[in-house]
XYZ file of C-alpha atoms in Angstrom:
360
model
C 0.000 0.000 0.000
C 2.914 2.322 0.590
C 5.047 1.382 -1.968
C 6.750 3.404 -4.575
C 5.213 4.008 -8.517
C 8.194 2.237 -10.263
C 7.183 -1.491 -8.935
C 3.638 -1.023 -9.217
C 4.202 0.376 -13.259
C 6.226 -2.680 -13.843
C 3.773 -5.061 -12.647
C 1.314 -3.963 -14.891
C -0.580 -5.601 -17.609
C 2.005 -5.736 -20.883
C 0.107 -2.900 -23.326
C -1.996 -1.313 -20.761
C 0.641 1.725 -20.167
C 1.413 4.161 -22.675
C 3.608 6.796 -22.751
C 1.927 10.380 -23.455
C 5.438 12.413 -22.319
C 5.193 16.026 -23.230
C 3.330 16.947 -26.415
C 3.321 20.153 -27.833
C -0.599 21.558 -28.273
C -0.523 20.827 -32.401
C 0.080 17.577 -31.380
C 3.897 16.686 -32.116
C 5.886 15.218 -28.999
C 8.054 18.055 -27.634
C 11.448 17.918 -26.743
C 11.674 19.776 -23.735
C 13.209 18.214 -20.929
C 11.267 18.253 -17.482
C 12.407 21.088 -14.761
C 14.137 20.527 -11.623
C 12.338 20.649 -8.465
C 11.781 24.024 -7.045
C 11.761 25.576 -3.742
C 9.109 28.235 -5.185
C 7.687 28.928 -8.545
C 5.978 32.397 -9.154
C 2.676 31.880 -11.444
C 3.319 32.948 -15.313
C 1.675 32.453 -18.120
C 1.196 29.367 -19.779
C -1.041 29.451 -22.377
C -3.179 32.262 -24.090
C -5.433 32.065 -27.295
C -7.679 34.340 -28.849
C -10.536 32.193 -30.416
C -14.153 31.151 -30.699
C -14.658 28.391 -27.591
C -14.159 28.044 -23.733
C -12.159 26.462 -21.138
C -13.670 23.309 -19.138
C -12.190 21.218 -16.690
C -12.502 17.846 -15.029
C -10.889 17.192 -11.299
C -10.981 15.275 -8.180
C -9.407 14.200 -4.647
C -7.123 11.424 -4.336
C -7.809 11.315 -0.797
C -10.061 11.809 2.006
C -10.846 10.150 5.595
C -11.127 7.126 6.797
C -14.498 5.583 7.589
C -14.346 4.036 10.458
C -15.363 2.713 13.615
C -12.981 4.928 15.186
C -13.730 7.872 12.954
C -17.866 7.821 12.837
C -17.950 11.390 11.581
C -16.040 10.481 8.059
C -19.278 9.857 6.036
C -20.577 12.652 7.307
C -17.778 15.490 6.759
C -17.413 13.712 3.085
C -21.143 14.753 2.595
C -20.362 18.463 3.290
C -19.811 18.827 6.872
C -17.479 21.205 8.350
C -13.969 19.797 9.548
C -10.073 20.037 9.129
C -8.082 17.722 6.941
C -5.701 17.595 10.094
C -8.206 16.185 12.232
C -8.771 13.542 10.452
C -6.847 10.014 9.789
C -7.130 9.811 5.702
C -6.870 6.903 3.615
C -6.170 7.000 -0.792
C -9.546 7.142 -2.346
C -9.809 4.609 -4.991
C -12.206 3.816 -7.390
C -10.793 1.518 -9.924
C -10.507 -2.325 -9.819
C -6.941 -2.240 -10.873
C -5.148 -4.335 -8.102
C -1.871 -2.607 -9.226
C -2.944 1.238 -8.315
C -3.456 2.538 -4.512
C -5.524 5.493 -6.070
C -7.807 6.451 -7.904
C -10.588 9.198 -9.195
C -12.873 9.875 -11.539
C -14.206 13.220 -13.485
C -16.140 14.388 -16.334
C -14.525 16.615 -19.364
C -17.399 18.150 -20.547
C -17.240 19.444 -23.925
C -20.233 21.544 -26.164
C -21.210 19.109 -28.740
C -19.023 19.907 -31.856
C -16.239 21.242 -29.922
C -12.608 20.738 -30.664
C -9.829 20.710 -27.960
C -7.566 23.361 -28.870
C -5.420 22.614 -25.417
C -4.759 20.225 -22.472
C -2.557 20.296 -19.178
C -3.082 18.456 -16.418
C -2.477 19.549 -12.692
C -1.629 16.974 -9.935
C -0.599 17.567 -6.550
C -0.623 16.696 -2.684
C 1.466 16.287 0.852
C 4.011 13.857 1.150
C 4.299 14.030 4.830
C 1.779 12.412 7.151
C 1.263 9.420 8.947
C 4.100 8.144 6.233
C 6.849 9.888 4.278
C 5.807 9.794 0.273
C 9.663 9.805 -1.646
C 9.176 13.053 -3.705
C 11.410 11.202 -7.014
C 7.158 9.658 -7.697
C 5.786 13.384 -7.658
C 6.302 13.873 -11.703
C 4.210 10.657 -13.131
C 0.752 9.569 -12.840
C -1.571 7.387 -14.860
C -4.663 8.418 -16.824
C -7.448 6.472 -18.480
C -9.386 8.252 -21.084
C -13.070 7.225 -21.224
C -13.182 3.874 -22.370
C -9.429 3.311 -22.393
C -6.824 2.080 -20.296
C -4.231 3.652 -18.280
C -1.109 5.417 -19.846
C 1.833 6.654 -17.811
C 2.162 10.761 -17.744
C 5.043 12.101 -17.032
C 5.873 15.816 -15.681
C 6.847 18.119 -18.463
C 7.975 21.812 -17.916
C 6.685 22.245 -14.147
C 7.256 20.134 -11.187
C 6.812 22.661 -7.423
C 8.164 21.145 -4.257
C 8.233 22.606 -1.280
C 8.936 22.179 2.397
C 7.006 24.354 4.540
C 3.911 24.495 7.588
C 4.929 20.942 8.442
C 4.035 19.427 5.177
C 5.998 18.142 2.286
C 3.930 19.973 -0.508
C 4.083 19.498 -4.466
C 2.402 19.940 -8.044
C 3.540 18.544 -11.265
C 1.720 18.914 -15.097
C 1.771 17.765 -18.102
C 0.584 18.663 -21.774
C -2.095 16.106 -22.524
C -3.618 17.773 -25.535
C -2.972 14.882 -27.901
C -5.057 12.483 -25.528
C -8.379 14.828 -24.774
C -8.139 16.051 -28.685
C -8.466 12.351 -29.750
C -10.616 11.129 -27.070
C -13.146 13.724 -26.103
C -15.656 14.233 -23.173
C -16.014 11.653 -21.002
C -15.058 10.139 -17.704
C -11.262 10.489 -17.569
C -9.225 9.009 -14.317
C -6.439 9.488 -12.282
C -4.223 6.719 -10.699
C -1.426 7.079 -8.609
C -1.240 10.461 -7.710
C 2.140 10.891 -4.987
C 0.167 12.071 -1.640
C 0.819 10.556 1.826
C -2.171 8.748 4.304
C -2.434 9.128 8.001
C -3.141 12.108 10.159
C -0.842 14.816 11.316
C -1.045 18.635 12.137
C -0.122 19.481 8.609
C -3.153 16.909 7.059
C -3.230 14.696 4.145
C -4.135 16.621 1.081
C -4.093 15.746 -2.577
C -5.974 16.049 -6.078
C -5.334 16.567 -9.749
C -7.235 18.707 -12.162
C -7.378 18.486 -16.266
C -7.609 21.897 -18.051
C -9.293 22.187 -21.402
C -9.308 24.841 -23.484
C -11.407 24.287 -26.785
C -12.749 25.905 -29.969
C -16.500 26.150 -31.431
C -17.370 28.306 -33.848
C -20.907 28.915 -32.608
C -19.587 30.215 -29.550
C -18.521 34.250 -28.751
C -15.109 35.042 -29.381
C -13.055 35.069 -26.146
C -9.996 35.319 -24.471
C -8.779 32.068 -22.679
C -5.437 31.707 -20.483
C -3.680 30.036 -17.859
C -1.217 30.435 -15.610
C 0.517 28.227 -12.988
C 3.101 28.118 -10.561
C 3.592 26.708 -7.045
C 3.771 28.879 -3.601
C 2.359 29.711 -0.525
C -0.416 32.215 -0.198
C 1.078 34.139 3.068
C 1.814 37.098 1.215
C -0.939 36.649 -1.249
C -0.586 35.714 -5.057
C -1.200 38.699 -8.045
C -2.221 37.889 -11.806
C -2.830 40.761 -13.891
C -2.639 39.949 -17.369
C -2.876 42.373 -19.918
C -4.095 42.353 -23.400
C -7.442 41.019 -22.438
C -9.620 43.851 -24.244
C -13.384 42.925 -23.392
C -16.553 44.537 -24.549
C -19.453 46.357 -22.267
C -21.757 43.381 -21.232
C -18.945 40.879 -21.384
C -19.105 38.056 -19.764
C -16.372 35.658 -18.340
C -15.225 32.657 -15.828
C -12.098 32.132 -14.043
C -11.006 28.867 -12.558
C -8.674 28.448 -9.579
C -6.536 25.062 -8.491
C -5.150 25.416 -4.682
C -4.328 22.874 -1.929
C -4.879 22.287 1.673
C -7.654 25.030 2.273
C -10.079 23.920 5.517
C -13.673 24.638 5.212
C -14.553 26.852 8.249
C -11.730 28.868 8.476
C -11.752 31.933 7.161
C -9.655 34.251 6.080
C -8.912 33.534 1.912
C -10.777 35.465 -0.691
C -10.261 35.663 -4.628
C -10.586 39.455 -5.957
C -11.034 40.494 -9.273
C -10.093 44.095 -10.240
C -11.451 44.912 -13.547
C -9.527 47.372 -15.705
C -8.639 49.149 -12.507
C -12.126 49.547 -10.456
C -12.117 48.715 -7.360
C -11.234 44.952 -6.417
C -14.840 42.490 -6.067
C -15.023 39.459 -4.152
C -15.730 36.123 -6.137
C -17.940 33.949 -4.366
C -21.185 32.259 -4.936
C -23.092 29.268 -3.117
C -20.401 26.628 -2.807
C -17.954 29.380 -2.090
C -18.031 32.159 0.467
C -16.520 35.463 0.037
C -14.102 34.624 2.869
C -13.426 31.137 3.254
C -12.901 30.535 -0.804
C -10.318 28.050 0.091
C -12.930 25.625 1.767
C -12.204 22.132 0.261
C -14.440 22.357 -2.936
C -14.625 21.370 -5.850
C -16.994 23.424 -8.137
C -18.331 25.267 -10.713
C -21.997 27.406 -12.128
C -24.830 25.615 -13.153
C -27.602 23.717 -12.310
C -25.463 20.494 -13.543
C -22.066 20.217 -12.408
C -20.213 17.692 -14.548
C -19.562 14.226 -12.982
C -16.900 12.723 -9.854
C -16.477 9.530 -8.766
C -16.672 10.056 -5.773
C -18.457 12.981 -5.803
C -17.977 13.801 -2.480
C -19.304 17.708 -1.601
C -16.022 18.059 0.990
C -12.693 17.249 -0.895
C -10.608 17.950 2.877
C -7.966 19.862 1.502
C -8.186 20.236 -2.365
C -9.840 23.138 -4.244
C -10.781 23.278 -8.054
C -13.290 26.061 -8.645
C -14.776 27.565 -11.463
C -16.410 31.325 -10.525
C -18.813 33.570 -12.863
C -17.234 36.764 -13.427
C -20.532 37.925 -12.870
C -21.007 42.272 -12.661
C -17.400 43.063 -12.714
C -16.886 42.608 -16.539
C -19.888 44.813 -17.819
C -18.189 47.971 -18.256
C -15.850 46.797 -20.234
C -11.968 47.349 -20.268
C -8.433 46.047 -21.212
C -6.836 44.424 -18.442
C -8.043 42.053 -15.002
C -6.173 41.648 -12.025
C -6.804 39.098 -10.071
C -5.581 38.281 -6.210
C -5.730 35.373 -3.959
C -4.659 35.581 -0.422
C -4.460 33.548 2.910
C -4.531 34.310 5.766
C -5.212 31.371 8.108
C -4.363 28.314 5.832
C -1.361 27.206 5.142
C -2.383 26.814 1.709
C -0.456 26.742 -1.658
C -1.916 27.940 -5.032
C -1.301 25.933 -7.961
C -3.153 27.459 -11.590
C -5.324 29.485 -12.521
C -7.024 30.192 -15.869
C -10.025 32.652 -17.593
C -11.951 32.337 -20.181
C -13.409 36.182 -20.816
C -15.616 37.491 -23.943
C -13.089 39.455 -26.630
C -13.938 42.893 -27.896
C -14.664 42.256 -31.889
């Protein structure tokens, strides 16, 4: 159960791993080599395209508590009650029937009918210190099925964040994966063997991955989509203001944020959006509050959010949100600056991306 990736990859099934590597968003494998391990990596930008489409995004925990005897609140605090990862003894969640993975999770990629995926990076990430110590040389691979298919080996391409810090033995890897969600589409995709530590300690287990998708449709309005990522703590706050993001009167917009180890309850995070210099607004909505945006979530607007396995309404320490920009677009402008801050959780952001309605 605690072993490392490399004998569990060999023991698979001959032909059931593939490599995907690093491949460039036309589709040809790239040659660049993965990055060193950091101590801190400031966000930048990692993609930007101006086009008719959208960004969607699948994700899910890895991990979450232990139900049992000992622990008779689990089911409950899975279901949406209020509680710190710390607290808790957690155990891999794992939803496969592959007797060679410890882990595993399920989400949706939800694409408009007709649509084209135009790009795809996926975001994985968690604590390597808890009840066990996780060797960090497993943070930069994971396995993903698309839906239908079976596992292929991804490895870590141009971003791998690790981090000692707040008693926890943090990380996040990606990869380009645009090859893979161009050919296969929407549909359940999972995640296996994502690097992230069981037990209980102060710092809590924590852990989740997250698959970006940018795509084009020609029926849709023309917007602005980007992303950036990078790998920090949120003590002194985190700043993206891109520029060149000219958007009409009326426009309309979402952003998506990836972070780790918030705890629902305590307050004290919030996600601004400054709009072409106006004064900063406060994204929340119903999964979400204004101050507490950190709170172990994983959500986005509409009455249908697309599909987990689990599903479970408290993810104990991973966040993937999608927010409507709501108001703070309509009078139009050239430039957004967003901010995300902590000040209770020793939390860590990992990506962030837009998708924002282009002045024609």
């Amino acid at each position: 159960m605690r072993q490392s990736l490399r004998p569990l990859l060999r023991r698979a099934t001959v032909g059931a791993l593939v490599l995907v590597s690093v491949w460039a968003p036309g589709g040809a494998l790239a040659a660049a080599p993965p990055s060193p391990e950091a101590a801190r990596l400031p966000f930048t930008e990692r993609y930007r395209a101006l086009q008719h489409g959208g960004i969607v995004r699948a994700a899910n925990a890895a991990i979450s508590c232990r139900a049992t005897a000992a622990q008779p609140s689990c089911p409950a605090v899975r279901e949406g009650g209020t509680a710190v990862n710390g607290d808790l003894d957690m155990f891999y969640v794992d939803v496969d029937t592959d007797p060679n993975t410890y882990n595993s999770s399920r989400a949706e990629v939800r694409l408009p009918e007709g649509a084209r995926a135009t790009y795809a990076r996926l975001y994985w990430g968690g604590n390597l210190r808890v009840g066990e110590q996780k060797p960090p040389a497993d943070n930069g691979r994971v396995l993903i099925a698309e839906p239908g298919g079976q596992y292929k080996e991804v490895l870590a391409d141009t971003l791998v964040g690790h981090r000692v810090a707040q008693g926890a033995d943090a990380y996040q890897a990606s990869a380009d994966v645009t090859r893979l969600v161009r050919e296969s589409g929407s549909g359940l995709y999972t995640v296996a063997q994502l690097n992230v530590a069981m037990g209980k300690s102060k710092a809590g287990a924590w852990g989740g991955w997250t698959l970006v998708v940018a795509y084009e449709k020609a029926a849709e309005p023309l917007r602005h989509l980007a992303l950036w990522d990078g790998f920090d703590t949120l003590t002194s706050g985190q700043d993206i203001a891109p520029g060149g993001l000219r958007f009409p009167e009326g426009a309309s917009g979402r952003v998506g944020l990836v972070a780790y180890d918030g705890d629902r309850g305590r307050t004290g995070d919030r996600l601004t959006l400054s709009a072409d210099r106006r004064a900063p607004v406060v994204l929340a909505d119903s999964a979400n509050p204004g101050a507490d945006v950190l709170n172990s979530t994983i959500s986005e607007p509409g009455e249908r959010p697309a599909t987990r396995v689990p599903s479970y309404p408290n993810t104990l320490g991973y966040d993937s949100d999608v927010f409507d920009l709501g108001t703070a677009l309509r009078p139009g402008g050239d430039q957004l600056a967003f901010r995300l801050v902590s000040q209770r959780d020793a939390a860590w952001a990992g990506a962030l991306f837009v998708a924002v309605d282009a002045r024609s």
